[in-house]
Coordinates of C-alpha atoms and ligand atoms in Angstrom, one line a residue:
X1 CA -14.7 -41.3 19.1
X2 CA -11.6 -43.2 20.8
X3 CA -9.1 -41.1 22.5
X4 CA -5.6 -42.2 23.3
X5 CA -6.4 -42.5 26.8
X6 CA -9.7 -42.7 28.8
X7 CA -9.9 -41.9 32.8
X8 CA -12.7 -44.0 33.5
X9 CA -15.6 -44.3 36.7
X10 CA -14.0 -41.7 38.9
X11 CA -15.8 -38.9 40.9
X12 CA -14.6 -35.7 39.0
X13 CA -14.1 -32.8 41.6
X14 CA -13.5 -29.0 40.7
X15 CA -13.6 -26.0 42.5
X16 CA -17.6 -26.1 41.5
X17 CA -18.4 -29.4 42.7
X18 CA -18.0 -33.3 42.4
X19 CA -20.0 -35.4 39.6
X20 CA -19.2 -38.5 38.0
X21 CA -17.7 -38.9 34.3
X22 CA -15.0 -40.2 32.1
X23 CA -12.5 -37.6 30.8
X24 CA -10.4 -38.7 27.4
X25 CA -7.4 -37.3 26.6
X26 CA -6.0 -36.6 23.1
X27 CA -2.8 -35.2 22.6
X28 CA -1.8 -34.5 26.1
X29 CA -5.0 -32.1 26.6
X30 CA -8.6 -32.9 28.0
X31 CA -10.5 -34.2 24.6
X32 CA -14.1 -34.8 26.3
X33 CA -15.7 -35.2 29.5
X34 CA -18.9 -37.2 29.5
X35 CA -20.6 -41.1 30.5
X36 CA -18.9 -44.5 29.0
X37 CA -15.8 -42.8 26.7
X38 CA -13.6 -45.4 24.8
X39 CA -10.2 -44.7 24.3
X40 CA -6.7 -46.7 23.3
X41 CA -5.8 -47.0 27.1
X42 CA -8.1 -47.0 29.5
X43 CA -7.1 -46.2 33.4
X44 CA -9.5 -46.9 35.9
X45 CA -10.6 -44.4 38.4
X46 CA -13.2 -46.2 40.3
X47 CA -13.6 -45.2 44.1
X48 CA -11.5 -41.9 43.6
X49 CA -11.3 -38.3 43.4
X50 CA -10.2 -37.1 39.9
X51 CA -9.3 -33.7 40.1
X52 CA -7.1 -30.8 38.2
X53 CA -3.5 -31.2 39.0
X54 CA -2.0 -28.7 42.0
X55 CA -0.6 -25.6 41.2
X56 CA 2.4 -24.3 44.2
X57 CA 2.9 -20.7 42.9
X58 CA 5.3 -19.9 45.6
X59 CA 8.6 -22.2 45.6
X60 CA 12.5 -21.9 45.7
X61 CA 14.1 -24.5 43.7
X62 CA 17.6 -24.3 42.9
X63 CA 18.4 -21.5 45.0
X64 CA 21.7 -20.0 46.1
X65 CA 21.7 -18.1 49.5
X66 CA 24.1 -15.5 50.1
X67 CA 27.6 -17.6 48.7
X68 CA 27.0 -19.5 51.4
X69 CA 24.9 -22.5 50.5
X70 CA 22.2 -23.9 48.3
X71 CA 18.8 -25.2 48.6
X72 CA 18.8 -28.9 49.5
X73 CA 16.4 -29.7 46.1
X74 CA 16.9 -28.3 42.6
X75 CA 14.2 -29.0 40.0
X76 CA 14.9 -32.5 39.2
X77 CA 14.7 -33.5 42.9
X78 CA 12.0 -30.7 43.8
X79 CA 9.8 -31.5 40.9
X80 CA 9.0 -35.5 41.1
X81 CA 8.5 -34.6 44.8
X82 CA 6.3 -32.2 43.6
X83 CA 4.2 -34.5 40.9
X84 CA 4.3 -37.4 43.9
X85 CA 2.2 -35.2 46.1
X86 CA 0.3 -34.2 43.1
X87 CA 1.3 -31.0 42.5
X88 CA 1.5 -30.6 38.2
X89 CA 2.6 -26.9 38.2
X90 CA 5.1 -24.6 40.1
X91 CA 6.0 -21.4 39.5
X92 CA 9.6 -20.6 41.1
X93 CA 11.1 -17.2 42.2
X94 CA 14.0 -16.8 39.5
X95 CA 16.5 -14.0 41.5
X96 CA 17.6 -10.6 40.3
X97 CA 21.2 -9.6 41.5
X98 CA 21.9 -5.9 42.0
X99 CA 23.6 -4.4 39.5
X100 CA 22.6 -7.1 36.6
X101 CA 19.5 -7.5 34.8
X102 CA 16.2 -9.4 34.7
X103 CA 17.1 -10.4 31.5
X104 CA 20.2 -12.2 33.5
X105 CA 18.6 -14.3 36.2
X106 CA 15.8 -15.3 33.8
X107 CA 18.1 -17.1 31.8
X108 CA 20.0 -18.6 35.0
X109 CA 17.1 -19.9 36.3
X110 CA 15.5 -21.0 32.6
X111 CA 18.8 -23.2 32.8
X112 CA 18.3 -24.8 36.2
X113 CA 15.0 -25.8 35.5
X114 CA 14.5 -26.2 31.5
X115 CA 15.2 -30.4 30.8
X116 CA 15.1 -31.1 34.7
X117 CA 11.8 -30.2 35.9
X118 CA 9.3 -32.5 36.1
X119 CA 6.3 -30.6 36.2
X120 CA 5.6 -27.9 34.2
X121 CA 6.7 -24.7 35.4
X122 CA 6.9 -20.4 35.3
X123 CA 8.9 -17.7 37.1
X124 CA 8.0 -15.2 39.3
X125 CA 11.1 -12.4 39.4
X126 CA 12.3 -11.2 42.6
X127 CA 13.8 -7.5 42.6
X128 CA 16.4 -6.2 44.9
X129 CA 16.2 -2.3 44.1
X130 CA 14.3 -0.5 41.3
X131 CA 16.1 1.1 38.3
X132 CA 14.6 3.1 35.6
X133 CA 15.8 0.6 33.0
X134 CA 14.8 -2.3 35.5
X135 CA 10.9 -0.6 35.2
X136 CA 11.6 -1.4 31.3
X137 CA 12.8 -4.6 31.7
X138 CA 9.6 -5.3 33.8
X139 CA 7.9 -4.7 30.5
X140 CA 9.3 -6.8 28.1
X141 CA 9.5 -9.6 30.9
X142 CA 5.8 -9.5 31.2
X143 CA 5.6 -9.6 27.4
X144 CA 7.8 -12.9 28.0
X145 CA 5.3 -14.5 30.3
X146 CA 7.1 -13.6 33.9
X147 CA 4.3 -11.4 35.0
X148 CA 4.6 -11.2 38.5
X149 CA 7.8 -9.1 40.6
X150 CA 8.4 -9.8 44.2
X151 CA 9.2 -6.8 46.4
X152 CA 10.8 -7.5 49.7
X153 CA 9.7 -4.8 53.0
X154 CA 12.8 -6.9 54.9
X155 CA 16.0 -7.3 54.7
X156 CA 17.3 -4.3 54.5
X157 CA 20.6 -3.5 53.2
X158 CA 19.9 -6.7 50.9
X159 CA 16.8 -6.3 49.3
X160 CA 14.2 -4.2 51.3
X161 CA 13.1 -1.5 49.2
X162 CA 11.8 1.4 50.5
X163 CA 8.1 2.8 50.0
X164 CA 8.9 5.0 47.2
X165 CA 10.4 1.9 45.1
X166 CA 7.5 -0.2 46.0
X167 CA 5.4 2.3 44.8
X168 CA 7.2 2.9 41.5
X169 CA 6.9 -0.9 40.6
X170 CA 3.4 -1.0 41.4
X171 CA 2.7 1.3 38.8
X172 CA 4.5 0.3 36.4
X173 CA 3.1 -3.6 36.7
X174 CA -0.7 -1.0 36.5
X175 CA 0.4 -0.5 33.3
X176 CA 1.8 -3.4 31.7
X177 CA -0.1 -6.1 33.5
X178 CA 1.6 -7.3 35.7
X179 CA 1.3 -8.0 39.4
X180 CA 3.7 -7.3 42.6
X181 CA 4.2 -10.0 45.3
X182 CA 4.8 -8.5 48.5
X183 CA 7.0 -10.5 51.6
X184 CA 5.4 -7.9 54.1
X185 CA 7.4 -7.7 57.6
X186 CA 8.6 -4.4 58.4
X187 CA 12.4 -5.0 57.9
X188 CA 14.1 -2.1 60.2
X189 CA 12.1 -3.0 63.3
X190 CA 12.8 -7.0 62.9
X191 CA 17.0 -5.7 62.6
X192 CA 16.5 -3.7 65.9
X193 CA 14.9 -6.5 67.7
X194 CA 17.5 -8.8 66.0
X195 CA 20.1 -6.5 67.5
X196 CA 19.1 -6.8 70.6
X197 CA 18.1 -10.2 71.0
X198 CA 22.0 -11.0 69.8
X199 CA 23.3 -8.4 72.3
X200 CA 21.4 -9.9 75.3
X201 CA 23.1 -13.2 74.3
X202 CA 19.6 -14.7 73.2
X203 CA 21.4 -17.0 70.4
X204 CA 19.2 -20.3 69.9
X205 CA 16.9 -20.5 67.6
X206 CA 14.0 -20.5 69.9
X207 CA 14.3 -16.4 70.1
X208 CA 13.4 -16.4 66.0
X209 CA 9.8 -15.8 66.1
X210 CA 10.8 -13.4 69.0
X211 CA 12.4 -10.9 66.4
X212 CA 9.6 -11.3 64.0
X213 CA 6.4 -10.0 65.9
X214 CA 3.0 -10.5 64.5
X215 CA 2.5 -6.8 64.2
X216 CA 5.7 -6.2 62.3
X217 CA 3.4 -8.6 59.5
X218 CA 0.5 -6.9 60.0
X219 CA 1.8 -2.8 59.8
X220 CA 3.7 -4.2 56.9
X221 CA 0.6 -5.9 54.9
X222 CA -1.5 -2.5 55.7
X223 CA 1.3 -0.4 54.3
X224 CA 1.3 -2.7 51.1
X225 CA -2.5 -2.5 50.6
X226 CA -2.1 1.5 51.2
X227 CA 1.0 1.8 48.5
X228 CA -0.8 -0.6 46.2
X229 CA -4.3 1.9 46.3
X230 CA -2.3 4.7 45.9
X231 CA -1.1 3.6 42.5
X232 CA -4.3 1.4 41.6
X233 CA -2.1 -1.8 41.4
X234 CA -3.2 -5.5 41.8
X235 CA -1.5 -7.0 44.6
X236 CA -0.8 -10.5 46.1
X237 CA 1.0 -11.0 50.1
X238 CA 2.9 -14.1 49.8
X239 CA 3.0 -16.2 52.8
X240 CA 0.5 -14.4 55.1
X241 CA 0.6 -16.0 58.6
X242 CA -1.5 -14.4 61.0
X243 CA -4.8 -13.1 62.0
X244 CA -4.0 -9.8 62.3
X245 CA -2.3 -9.3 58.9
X246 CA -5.8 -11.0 57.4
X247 CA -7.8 -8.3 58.8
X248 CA -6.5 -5.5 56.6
X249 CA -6.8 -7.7 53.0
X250 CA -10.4 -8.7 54.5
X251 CA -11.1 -5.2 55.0
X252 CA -9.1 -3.8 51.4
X253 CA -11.1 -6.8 49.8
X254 CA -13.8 -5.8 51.5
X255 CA -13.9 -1.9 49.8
X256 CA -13.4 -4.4 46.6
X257 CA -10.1 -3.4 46.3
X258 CA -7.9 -5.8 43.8
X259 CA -5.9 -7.2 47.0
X260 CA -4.8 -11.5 46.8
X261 CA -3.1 -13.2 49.8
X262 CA -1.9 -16.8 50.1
X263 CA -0.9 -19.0 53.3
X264 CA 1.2 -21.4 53.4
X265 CA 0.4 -25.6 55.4
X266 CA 3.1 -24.5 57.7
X267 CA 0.8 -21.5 59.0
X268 CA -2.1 -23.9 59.0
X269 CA -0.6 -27.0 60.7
X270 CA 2.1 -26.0 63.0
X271 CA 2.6 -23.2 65.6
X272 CA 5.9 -21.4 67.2
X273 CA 5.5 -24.5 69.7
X274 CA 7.8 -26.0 67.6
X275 CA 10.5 -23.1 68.5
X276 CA 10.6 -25.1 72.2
X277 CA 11.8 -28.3 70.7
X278 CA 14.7 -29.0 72.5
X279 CA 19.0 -28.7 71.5
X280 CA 18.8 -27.5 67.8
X281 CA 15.7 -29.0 66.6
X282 CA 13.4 -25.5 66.6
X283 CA 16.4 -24.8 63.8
X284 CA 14.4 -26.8 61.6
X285 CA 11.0 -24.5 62.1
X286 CA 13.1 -21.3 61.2
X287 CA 11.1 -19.6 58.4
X288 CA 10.1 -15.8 57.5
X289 CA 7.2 -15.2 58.7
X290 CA 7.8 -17.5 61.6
X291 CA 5.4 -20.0 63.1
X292 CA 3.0 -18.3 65.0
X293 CA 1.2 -18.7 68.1
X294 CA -1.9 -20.8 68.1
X295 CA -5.2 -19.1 67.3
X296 CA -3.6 -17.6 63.6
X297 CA -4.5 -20.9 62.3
X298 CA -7.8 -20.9 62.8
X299 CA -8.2 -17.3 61.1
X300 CA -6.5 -18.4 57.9
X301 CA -8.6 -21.5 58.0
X302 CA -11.7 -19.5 58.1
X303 CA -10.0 -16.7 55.8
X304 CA -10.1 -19.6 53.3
X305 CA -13.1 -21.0 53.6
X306 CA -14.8 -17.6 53.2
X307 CA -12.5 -16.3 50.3
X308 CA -10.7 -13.9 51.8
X309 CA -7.2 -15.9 51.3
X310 CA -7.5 -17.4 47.8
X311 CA -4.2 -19.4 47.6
X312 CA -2.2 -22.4 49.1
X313 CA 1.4 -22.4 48.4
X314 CA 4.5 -23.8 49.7
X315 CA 7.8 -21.1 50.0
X316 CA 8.8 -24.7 49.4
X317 CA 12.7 -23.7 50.4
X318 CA 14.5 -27.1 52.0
X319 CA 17.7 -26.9 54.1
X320 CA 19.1 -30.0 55.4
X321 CA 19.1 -30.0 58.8
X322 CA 22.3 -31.2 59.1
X323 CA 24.0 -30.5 55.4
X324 CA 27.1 -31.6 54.2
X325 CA 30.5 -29.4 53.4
X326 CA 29.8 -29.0 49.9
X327 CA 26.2 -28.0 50.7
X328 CA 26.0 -26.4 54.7
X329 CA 22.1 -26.5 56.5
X330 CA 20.6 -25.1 59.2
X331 CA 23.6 -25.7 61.3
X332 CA 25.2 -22.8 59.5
X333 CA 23.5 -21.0 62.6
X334 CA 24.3 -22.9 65.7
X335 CA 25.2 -20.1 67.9
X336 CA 23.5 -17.6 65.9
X337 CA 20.1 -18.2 64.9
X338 CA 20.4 -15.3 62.3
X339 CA 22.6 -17.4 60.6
X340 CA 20.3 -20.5 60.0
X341 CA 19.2 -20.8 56.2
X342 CA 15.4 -19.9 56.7
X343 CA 12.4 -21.7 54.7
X344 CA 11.1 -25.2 55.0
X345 CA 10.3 -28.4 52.6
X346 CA 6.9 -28.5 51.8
X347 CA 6.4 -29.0 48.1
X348 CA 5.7 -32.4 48.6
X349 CA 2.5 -32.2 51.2
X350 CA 0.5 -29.7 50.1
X351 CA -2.1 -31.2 48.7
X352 CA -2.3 -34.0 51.0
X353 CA -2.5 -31.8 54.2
X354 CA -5.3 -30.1 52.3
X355 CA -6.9 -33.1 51.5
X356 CA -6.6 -33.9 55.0
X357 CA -7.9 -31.1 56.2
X358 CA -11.3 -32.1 53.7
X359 CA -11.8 -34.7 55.5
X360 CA -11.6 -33.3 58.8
X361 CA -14.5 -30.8 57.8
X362 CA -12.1 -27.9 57.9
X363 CA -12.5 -27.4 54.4
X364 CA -14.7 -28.0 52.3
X365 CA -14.2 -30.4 48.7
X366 CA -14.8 -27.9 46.3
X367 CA -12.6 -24.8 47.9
X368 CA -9.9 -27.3 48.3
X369 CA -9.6 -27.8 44.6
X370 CA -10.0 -23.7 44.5
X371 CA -7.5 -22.5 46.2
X372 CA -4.7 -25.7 45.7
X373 CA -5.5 -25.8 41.6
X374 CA -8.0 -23.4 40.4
X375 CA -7.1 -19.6 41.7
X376 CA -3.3 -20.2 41.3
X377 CA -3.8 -21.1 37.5
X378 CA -6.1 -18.0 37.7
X379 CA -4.5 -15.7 39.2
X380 CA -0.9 -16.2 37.5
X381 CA -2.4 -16.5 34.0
X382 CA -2.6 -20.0 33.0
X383 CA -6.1 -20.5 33.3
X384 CA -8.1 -22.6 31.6
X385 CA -4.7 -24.4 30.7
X386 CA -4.1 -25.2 34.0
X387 CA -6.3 -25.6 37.3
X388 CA -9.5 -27.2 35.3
X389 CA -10.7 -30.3 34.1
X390 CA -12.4 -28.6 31.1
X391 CA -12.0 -29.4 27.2
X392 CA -9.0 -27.9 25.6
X393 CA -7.3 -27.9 29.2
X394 CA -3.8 -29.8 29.5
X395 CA -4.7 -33.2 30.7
X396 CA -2.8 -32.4 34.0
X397 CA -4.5 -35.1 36.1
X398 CA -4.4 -36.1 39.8
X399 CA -6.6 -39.2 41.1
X400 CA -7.1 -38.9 44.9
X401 CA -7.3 -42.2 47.2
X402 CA -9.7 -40.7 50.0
X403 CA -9.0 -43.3 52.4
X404 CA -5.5 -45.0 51.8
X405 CA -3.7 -43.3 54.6
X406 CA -0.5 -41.7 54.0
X407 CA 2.4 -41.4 56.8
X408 CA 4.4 -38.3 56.0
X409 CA 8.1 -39.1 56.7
X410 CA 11.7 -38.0 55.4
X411 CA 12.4 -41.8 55.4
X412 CA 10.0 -42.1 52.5
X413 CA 9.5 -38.7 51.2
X414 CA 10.7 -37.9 47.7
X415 CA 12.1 -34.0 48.7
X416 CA 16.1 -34.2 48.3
X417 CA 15.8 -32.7 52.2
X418 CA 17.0 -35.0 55.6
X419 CA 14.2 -33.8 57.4
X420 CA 10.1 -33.1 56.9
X421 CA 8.4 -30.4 59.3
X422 CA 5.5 -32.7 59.5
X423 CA 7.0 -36.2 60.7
X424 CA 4.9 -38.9 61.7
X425 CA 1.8 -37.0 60.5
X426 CA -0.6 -39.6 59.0
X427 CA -3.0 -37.9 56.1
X428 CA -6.3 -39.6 55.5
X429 CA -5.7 -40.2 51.4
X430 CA -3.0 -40.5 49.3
X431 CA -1.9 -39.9 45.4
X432 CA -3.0 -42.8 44.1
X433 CA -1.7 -41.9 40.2
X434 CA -0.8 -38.6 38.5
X435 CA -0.7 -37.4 35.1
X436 CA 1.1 -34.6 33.4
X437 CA -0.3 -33.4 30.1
X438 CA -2.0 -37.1 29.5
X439 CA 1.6 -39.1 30.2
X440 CA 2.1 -40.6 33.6
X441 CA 4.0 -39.5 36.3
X442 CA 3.1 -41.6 39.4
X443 CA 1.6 -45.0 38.6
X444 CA -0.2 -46.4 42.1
X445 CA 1.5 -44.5 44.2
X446 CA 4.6 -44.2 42.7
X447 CA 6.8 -42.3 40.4
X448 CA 7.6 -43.9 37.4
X449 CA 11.5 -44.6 36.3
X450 CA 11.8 -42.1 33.6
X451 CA 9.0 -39.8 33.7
X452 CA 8.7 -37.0 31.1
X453 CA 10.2 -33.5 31.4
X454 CA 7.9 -30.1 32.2
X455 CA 7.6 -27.3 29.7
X456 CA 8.1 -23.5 30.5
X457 CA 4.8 -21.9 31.0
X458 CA 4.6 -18.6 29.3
X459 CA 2.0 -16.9 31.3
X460 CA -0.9 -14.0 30.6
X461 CA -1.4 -10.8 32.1
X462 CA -4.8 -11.3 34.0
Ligands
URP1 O1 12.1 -18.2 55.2 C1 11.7 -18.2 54.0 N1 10.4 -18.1 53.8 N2 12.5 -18.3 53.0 C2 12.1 -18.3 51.6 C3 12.3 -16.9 51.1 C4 11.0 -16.1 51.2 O2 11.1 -15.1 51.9 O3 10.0 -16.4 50.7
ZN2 ZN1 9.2 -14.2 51.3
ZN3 ZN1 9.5 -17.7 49.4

């Protein structure tokens, strides 16, 4: 049987192991796996890793803040930076205003992303208060393949929502499948601390991770998990930082409670060290949750090695450090650190940091593919689609170059961002070639000039 293309000699790895086999593809999806396949095209995948393209379930594409400015990358830009670092899927956080409808921001984001993404992508929706028309919306959205509603426990005043709210939406997403996201930091203490920090005159951004305690993450994560078993619901902590906030989804996973958590590279590489970087340069590091001290990384390590964190994911969310008129960055806040854009690039790196981190022993080959491919497709309802080199999966294929070195750098990243958080870091292994649904998208390291647009993802309840 000849396929249209046949990914020949490489060492397939999945989140149960390595072995060695040809994979041909037919009509963008994964026809056969087995020894010495023929196929039209044949590209050769001798001396690497073949494994199921990335999934970042957690990025902000596209995305206006507060009238004020825009992320630097939209979903052209965002995307091939994505598929360059070998990441095939994204799911982005489309935006609910107050006062107008799911319905609404679905289509704004649908239009941002539909004929401009690279990869293939879904939507998370983010709520900023809870209506009883809003709960019926959450229905029909779910039935639409946006399963998953992120809750805010900061910000108040702009889209906190109290207890009773969360509660309210988690069981409603009980009953119709779906799945709340929580951003867990207790909001009213971080504006008191904020308040005061201002008032003392404390204005760089080195006082951010000041205002943002570690326990103000952890007593917000233990209030989720105790609103989420109060209404039986299924929930995931985005961007879980610390050690402390890890404990109390070990223990509610522990009592087999149906509790997910993903961390982000920027919890695993970097620390608030950054913060004493000197002028304006800890602007760069502001993020919510902040850096933390060191130590944290080292629990979430070990939190994913064991299975207590199940996802990597990016908040990829790029400001320019310096911006332009049309487009202000971080410098928005110089003499006010509240005022600098928060989030940081990171779409682009994932994978190879991970990778990285394989070879440094910190990680071992199989959970890497877990819990950068795998348990994202799984746990946002698009697996065995996505996150498997199986038949009948889309041939969504990355091939790995474990020894290539790659120097991480804004001077050569892809990201539509003037900075990279990671500068000068030099990854052992590099994406050596990347396919999306069997058509290429980088070609030896490369993108290609015209590479194919992504497809909306309509995802499952799971
Ligand atoms: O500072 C961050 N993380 N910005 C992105 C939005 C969010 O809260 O995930
Ligand atoms: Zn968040
Ligand atoms: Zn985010």
């Amino acid at each position: 049987m000849r396929f249209d293309l046949v990914v020949k000699g490489g060492t397939l790895l999945t989140s149960e192991g390595a072995r060695k086999g040809d994979i041909g593809v037919r009509g963008g999806k994964i026809a056969e796996i087995g020894p010495s396949l023929s196929g039209r095209k044949v590209l050769e995948a001798g001396g690497t890793y073949v494994i199921p393209g990335g999934g970042d379930v957690h990025t902000h594409l596209d995305m206006p803040l507060g009238g004020v400015t825009v992320t630097a990358d939209d979903f052209a830009t965002g995307s091939l930076a994505a598929a360059c670092g070998g990441t095939t899927t994204i799911i982005d956080y489309a935006a609910q205003t107050k006062g107008r409808s799911m319905r609404e921001a679905l289509d704004v984001w649908r239009r941002k992303a539909d004929g401009r993404s690279i990869v293939d992508y879904g939507f998370h929706m983010s709520l900023p208060e809870v209506t009883e028309k809003g709960l019926e919306e959450m229905d029909r959205l779910v039935r639409e393949g946006v399963t998953t509603f992120k809750l805010f426990m900061a910000y108040p005043g702009r889209f906190m929502l109290g207890d009773g709210d969360i509660y309210r939406v988690m069981e409603r997403s009980r009953g119709n499948g779906g799945m709340v996201l929580l951003h867990a930091e207790n909001g009213p203490v971080i504006d008191v601390l904020t308040r005061e920090a201002l008032r003392r005159g404390h204005r760089s951004p080195r006082f951010h991770p000041q205002v943002r305690p570690v326990a103000a993450e952890a007593e917000a994560v233990s209030r989720a998990l105790a609103l989420a078993d109060m209404a039986g619901a299924r929930v995931y902590i985005v961007h879980l930082s610390t050690a402390k906030a890890l404990a109390h989804v070990r223990e509610a996973r522990r009592a087999e409670r149906p509790v997910f958590a993903e961390t982000c590279p920027q919890y695993l590489y970097l620390s608030d060290k950054e913060y004493l970087r000197p002028g304006f340069e800890a602007a760069k590091y502001v993020m919510a949750p902040p850096l933390r001290p060191r130590g944290n990384e080292e629990a979430l390590w070990e939190g994913l090695r064991s299975g207590w964190l199940q996802v990597v994911a990016t908040d990829h969310c790029s400001f320019d450090y310096r911006g332009t008129r049309k487009r202000p960055g971080k410098e928005l806040g110089r003499g006010d650190f509240t005022k600098i854009p928060g989030g940081v690039p990171g779409i682009e790196t994932r994978m190879l940091l991970l990778w990285d981190a394989v070879q440094r022993g910190l990680l071992s080959q199989a959970r890497f593919v877990e819990v950068a491919c795998t348990a994202p497709a799984k746990l946002f309802g698009l697996y065995p689609r996505k996150g498997a080199l199986e038949r009948g999966s889309d041939a969504d294929i990355v091939l790995i170059d474990p020894f290539r070195r790659h120097m991480i750098s804004a001077k050569t990243h892809h990201m539509n961002v003037d900075y990279n958080p990671y500068e000068g870091l030099c990854t052992r292994g590099s994406v050596k070639h990347v396919l999306i649904r069997g058509r290429d998208v980088v070609r030896d390291y490369e993108p290609v000039p015209r590479p194919p647009k992504g497809v909306f993802l309509k995802r499952r309840p799971v």
